PDB file of C-alpha atoms in Angstrom:
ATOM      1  CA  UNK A   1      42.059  60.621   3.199  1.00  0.00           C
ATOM      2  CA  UNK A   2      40.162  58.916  -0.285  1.00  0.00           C
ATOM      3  CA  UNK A   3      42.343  55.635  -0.579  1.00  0.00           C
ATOM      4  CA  UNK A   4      43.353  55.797  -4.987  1.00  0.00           C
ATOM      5  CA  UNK A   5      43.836  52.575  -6.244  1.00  0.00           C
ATOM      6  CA  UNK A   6      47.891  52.273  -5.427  1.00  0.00           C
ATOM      7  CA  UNK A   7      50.300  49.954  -7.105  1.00  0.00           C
ATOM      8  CA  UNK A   8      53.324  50.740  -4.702  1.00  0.00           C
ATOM      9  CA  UNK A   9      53.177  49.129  -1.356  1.00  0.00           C
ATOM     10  CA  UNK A  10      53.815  52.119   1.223  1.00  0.00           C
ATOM     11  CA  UNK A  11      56.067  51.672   4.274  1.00  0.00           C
ATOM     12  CA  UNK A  12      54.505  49.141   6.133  1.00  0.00           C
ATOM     13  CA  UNK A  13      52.921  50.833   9.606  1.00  0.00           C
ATOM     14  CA  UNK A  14      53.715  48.989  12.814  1.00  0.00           C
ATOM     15  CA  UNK A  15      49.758  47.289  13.732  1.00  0.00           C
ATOM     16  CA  UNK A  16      49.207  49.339  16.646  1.00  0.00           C
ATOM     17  CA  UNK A  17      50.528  52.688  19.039  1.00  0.00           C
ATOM     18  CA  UNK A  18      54.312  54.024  18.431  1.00  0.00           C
ATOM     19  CA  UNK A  19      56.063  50.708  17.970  1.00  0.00           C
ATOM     20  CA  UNK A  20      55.099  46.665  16.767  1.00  0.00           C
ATOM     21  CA  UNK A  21      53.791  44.413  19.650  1.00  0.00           C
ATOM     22  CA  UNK A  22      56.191  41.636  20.371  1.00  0.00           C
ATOM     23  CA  UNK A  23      56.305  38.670  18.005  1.00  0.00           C
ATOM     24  CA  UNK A  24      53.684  36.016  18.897  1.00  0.00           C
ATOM     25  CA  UNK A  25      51.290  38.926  21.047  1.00  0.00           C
ATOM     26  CA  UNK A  26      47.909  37.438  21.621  1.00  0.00           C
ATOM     27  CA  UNK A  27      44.626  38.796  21.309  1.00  0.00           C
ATOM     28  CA  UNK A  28      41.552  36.795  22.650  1.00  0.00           C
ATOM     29  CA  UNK A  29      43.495  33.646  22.518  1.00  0.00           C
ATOM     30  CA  UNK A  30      44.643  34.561  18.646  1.00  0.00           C
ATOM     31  CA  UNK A  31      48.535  35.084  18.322  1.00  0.00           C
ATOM     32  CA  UNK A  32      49.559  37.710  15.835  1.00  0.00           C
ATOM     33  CA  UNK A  33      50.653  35.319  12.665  1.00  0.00           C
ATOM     34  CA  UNK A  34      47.258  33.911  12.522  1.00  0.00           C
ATOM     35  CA  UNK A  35      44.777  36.974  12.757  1.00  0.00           C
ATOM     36  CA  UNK A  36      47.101  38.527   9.485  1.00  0.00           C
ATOM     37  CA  UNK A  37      46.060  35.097   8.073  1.00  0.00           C
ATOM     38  CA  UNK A  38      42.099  35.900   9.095  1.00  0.00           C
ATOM     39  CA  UNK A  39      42.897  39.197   7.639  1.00  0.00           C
ATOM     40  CA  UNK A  40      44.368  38.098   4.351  1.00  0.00           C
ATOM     41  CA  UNK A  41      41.448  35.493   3.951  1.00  0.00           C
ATOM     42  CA  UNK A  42      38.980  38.429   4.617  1.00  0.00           C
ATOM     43  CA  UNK A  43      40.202  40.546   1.840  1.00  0.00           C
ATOM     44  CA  UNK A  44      40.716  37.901  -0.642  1.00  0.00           C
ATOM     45  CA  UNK A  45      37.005  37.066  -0.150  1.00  0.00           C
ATOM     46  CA  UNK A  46      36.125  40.831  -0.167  1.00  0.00           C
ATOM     47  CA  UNK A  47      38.467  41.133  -3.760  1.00  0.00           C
ATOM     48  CA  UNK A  48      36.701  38.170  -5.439  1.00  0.00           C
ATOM     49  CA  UNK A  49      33.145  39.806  -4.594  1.00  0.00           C
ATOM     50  CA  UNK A  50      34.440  43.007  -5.507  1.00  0.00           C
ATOM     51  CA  UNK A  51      36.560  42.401  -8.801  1.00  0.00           C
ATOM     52  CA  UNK A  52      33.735  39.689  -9.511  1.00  0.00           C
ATOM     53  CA  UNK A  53      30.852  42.523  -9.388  1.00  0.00           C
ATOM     54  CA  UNK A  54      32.360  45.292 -11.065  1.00  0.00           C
ATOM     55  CA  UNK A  55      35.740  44.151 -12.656  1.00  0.00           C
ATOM     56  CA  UNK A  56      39.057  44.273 -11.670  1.00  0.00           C
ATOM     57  CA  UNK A  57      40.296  47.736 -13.568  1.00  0.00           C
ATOM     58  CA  UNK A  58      37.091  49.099 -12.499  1.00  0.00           C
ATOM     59  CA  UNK A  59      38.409  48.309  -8.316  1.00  0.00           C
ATOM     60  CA  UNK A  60      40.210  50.030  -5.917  1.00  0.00           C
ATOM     61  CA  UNK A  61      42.024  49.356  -2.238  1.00  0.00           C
ATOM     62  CA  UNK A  62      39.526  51.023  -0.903  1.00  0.00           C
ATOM     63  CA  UNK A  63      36.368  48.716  -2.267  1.00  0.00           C
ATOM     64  CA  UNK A  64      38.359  45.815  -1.312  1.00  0.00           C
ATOM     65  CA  UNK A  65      38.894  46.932   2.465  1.00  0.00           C
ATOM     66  CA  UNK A  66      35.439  48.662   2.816  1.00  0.00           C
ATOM     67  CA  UNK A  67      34.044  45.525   1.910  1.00  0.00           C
ATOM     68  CA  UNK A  68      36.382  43.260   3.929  1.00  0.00           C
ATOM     69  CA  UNK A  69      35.795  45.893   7.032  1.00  0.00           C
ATOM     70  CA  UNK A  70      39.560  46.447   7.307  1.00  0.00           C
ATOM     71  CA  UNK A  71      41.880  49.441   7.355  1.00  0.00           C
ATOM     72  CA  UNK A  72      44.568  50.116   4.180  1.00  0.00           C
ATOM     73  CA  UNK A  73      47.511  49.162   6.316  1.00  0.00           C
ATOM     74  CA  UNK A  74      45.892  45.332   6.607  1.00  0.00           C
ATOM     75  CA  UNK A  75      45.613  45.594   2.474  1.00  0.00           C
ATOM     76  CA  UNK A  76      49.593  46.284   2.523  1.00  0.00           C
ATOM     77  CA  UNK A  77      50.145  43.898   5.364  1.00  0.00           C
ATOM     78  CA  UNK A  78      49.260  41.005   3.153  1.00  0.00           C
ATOM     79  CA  UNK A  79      49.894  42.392  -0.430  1.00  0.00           C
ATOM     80  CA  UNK A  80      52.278  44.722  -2.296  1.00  0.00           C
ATOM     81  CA  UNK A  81      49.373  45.751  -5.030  1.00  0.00           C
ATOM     82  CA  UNK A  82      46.026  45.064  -6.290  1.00  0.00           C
ATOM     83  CA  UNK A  83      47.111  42.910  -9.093  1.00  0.00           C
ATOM     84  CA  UNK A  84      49.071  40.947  -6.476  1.00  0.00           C
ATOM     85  CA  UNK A  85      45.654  40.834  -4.272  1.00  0.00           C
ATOM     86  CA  UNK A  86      44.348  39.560  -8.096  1.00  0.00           C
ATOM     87  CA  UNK A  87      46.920  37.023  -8.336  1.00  0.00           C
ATOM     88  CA  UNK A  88      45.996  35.348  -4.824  1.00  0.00           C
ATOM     89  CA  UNK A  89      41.889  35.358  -5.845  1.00  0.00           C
ATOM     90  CA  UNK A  90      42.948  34.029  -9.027  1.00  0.00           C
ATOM     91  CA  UNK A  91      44.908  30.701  -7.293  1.00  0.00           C
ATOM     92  CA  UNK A  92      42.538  30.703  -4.435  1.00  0.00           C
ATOM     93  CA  UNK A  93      39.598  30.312  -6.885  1.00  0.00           C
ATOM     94  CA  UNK A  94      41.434  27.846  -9.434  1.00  0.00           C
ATOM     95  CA  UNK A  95      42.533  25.805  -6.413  1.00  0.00           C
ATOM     96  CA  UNK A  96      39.035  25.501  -5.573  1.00  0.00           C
ATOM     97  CA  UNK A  97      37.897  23.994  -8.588  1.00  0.00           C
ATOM     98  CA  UNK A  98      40.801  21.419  -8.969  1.00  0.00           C
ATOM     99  CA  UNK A  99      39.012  20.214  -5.676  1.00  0.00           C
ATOM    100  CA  UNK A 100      35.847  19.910  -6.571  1.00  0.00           C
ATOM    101  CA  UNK A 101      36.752  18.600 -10.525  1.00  0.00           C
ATOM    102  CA  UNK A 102      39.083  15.788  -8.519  1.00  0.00           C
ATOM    103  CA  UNK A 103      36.087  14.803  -6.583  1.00  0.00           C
ATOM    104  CA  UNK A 104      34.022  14.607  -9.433  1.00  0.00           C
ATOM    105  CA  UNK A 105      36.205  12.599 -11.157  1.00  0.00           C
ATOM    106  CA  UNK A 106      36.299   9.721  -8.043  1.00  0.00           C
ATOM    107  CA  UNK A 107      32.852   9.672  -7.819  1.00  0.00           C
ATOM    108  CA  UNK A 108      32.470   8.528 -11.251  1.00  0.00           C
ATOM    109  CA  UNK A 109      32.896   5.578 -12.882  1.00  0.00           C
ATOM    110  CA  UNK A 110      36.132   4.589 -14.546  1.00  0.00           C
ATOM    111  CA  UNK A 111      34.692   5.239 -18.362  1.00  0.00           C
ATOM    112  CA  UNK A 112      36.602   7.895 -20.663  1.00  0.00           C
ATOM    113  CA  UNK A 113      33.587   9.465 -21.698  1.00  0.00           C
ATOM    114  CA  UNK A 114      31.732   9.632 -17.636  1.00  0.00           C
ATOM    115  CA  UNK A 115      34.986  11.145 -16.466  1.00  0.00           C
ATOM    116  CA  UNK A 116      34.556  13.280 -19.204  1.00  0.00           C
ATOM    117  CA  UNK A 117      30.998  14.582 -18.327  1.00  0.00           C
ATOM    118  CA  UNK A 118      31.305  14.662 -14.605  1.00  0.00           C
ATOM    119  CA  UNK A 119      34.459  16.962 -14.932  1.00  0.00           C
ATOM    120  CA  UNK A 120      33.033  19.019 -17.328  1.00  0.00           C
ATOM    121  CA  UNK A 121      29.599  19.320 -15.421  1.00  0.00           C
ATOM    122  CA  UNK A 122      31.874  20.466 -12.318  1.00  0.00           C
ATOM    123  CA  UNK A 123      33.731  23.239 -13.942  1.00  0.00           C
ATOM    124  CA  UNK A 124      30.007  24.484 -15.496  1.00  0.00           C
ATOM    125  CA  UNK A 125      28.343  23.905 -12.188  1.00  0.00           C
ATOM    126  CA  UNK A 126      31.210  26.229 -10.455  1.00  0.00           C
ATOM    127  CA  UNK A 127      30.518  29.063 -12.846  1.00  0.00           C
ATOM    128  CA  UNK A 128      27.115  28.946 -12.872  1.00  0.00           C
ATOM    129  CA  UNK A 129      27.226  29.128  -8.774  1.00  0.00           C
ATOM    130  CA  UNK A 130      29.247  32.191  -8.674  1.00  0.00           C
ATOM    131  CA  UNK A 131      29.942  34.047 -11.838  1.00  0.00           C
ATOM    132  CA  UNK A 132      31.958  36.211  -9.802  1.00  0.00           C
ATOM    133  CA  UNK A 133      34.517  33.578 -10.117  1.00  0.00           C
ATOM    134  CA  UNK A 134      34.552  33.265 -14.131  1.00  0.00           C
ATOM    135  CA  UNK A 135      34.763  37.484 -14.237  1.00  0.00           C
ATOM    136  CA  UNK A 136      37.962  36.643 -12.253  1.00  0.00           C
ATOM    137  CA  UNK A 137      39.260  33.632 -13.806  1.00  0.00           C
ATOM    138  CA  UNK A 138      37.836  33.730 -17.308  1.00  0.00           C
ATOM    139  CA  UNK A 139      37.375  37.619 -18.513  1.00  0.00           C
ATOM    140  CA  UNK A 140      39.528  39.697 -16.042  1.00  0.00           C
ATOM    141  CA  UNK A 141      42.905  37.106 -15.591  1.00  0.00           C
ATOM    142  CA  UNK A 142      43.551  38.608 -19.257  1.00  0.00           C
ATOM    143  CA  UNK A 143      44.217  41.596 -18.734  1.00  0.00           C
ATOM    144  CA  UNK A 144      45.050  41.947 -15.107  1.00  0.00           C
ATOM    145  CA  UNK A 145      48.814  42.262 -15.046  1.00  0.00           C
ATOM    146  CA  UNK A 146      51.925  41.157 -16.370  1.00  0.00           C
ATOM    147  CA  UNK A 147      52.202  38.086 -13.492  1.00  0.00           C
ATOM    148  CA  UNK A 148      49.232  36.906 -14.476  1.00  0.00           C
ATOM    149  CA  UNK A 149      49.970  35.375 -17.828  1.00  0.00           C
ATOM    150  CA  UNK A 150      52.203  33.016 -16.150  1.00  0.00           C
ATOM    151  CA  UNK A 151      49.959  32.117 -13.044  1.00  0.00           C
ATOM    152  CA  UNK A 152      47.025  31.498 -15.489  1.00  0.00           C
ATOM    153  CA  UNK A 153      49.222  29.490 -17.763  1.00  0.00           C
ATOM    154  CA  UNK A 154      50.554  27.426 -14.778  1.00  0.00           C
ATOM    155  CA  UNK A 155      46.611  27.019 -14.200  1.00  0.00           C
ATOM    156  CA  UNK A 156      45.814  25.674 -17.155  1.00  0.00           C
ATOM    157  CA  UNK A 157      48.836  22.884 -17.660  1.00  0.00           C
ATOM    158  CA  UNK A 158      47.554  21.631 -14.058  1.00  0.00           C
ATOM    159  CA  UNK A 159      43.713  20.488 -15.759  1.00  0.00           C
ATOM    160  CA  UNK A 160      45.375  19.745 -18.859  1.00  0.00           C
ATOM    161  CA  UNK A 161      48.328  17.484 -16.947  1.00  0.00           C
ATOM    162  CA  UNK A 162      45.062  16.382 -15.319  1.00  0.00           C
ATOM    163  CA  UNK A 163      43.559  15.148 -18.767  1.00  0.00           C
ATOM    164  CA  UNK A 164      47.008  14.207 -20.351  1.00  0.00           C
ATOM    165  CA  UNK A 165      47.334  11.806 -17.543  1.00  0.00           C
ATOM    166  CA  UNK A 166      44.103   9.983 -18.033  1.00  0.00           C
ATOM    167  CA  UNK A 167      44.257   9.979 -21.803  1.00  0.00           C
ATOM    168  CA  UNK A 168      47.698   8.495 -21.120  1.00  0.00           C
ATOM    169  CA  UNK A 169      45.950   5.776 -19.042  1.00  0.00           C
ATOM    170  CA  UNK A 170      42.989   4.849 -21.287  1.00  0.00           C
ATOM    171  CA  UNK A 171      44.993   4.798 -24.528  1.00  0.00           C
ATOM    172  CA  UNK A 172      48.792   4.482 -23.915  1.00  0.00           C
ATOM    173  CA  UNK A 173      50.129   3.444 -26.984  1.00  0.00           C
ATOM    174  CA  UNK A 174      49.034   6.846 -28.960  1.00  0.00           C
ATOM    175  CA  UNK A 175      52.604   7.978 -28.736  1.00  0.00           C
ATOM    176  CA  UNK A 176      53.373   4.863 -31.530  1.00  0.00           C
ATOM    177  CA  UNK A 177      51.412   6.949 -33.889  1.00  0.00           C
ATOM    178  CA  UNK A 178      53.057  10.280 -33.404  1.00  0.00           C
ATOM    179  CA  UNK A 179      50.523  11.818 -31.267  1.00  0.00           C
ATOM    180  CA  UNK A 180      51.405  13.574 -28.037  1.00  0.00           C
ATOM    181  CA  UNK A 181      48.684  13.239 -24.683  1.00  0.00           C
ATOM    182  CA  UNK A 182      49.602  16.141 -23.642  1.00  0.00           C
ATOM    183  CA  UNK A 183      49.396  18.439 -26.551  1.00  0.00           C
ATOM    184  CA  UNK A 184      46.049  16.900 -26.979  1.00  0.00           C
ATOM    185  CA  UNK A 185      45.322  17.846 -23.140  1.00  0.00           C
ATOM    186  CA  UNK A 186      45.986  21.253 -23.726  1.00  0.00           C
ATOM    187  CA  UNK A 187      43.395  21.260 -26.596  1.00  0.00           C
ATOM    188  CA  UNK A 188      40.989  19.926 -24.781  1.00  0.00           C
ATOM    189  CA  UNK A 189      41.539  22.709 -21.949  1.00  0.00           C
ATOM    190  CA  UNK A 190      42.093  25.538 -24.894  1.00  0.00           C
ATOM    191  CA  UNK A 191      38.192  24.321 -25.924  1.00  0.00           C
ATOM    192  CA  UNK A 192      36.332  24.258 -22.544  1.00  0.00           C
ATOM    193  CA  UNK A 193      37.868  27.746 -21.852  1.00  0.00           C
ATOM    194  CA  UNK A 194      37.131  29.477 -25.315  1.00  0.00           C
ATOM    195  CA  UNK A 195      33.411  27.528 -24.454  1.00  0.00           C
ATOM    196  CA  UNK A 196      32.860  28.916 -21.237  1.00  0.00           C
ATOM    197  CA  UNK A 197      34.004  32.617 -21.685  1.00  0.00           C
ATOM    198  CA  UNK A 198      32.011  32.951 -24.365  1.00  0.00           C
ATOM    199  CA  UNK A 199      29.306  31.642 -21.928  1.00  0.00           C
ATOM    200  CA  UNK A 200      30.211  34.055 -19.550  1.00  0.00           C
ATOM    201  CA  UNK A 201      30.015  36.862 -21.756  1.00  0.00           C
ATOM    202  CA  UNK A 202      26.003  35.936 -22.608  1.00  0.00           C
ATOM    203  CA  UNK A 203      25.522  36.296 -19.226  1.00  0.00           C
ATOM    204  CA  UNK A 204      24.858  32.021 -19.163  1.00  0.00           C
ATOM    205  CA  UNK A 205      21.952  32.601 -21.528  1.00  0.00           C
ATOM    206  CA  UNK A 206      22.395  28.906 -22.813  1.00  0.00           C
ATOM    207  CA  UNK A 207      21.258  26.295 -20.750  1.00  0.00           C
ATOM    208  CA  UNK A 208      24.053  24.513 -19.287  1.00  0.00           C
ATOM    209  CA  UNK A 209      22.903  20.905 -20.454  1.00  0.00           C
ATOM    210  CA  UNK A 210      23.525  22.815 -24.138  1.00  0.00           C
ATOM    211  CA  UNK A 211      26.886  24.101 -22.705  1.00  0.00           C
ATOM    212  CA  UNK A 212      27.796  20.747 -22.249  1.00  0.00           C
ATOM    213  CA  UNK A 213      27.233  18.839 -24.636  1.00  0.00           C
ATOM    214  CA  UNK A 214      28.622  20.703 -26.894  1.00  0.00           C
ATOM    215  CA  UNK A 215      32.124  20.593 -24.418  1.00  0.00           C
ATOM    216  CA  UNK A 216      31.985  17.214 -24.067  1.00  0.00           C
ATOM    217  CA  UNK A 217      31.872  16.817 -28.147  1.00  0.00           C
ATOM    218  CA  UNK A 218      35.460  17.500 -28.443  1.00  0.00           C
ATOM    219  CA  UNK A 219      36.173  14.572 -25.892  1.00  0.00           C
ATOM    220  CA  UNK A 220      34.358  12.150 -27.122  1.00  0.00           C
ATOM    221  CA  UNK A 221      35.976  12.656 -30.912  1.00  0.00           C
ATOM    222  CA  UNK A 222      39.144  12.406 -29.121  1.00  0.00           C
ATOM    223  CA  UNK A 223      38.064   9.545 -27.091  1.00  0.00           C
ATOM    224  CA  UNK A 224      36.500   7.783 -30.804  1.00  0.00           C
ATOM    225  CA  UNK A 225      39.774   8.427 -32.122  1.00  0.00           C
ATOM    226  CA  UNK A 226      42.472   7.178 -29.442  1.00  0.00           C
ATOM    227  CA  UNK A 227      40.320   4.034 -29.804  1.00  0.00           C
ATOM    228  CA  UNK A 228      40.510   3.839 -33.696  1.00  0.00           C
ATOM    229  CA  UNK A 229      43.927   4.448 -33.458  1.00  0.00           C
ATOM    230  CA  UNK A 230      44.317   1.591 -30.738  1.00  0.00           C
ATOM    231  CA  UNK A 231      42.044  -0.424 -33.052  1.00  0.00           C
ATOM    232  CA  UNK A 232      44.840   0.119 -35.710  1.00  0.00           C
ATOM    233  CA  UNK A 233      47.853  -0.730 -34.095  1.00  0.00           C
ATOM    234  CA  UNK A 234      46.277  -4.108 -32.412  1.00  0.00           C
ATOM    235  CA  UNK A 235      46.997  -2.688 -29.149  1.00  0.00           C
ATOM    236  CA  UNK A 236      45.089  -3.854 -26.158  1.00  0.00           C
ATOM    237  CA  UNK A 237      42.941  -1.369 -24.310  1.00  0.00           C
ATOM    238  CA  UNK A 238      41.324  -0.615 -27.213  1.00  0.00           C
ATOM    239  CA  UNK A 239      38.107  -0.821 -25.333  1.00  0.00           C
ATOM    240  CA  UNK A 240      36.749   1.585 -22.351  1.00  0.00           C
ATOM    241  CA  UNK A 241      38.983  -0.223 -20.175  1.00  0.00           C
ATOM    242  CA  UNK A 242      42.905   0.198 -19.497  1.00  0.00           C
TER     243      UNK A 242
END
């Protein structure tokens, strides 16, 4: 029977024969909780390849499972709908680059404007590996349901609280002159996104040296200016230093 691409999660069907296996059952050594956990890991992977190659209206439950090699009743298992399948690529992707930004970030050196480059190089560098992940996180996340507004929101105050906190650190006495750290943060974040969609959507045409530069040109103004206005005010850390 053709799987459609349903929104309702169907009576969930017990995993195997006339009736569930006992909690905790084992297969080759595996106990029950933690193959639905290999399960759910296979078909987010499968959904991010999927949604990533031909877009996430364009999907179904069945692409997902034929390409995670699983039966429909191991899509409902783990998810109520596609867009919730959509919601845990979305997190599971955006978690993954808060990882590997944070790591950029420590292997740099304590300068506003490195910190700047080596975070911004990161998020590029991700793209650029997989564009599957920007279709998901960057094109499809606006349109792909109603929960999604939030979850990307909640997203994007993380890397700005990320940015508000080390603007905070480098310059704290901006607040004296009316200006906010993390209103700024958000700024920052609204720029590298509006950047890299629209980098996404020439197919990464530009090279990403170009990319970045021009990203990092809203930083350093802001960096410029926190130190004019620490310049100002007589306030110490008006160098790269806090």
């Amino acid at each position: 029977m053709e799987i459609a691409k349903n929104r309702v999660n169907p009576k969930q069907p017990p995993e195997s024969g006339s009736s569930a296996p006992a909690a905790g059952r084992r297969y080759g050594g595996v106990d029950r909780d933690e193959r639905q956990r290999q399960r759910r890991e296979r078909l987010v992977a499968a959904a991010l390849a999927v949604f990533g190659e031909q877009g996430f209206h364009a999907s179904t439950v069945r692409d997902v499972c034929r390409r995670a090699e699983l039966t429909s009743r191991y899509f409902y298992e783990s998810f109520d709908s596609m867009e919730d399948l959509f919601e845990a690529v979305y997190v599971s992707v955006s978690r993954e680059l808060m990882h590997k930004v944070m790591e950029a970030l420590q292997r740099a050196s304590m300068e506003p404007e490195k910190l700047a480059e080596a975070a911004l190089r990161q998020f590029l560098e991700f793209i650029q590996e997989d564009p599957r992940r920007a279709q998901v996180t960057l094109i499809d996340s606006l349109n792909a349901g109603h929960g999604m507004h939030r979850i990307s929101q909640e997203s994007n105050r993380d890397f700005a609280a990320v940015i508000g906190n080390l603007i905070q650190m480098f310059f704290p006495h901006l607040n004296e002159m009316g200006l906010d750290a993390t209103m700024i943060a958000n700024g920052l974040v609204g720029s590298n996104v509006r950047i890299a969609t629209q980098w996404v959507e020439d197919q990464c045409s530009t090279p990403l040296e170009d990319v970045l530069r021009n990203m990092l040109a809203f930083f350093v103004a802001t960096i410029q200016y926190g130190r004019s206005i620490h310049a100002h005010v007589g306030a110490p850390g008006s160098d790269t230093t806090p």
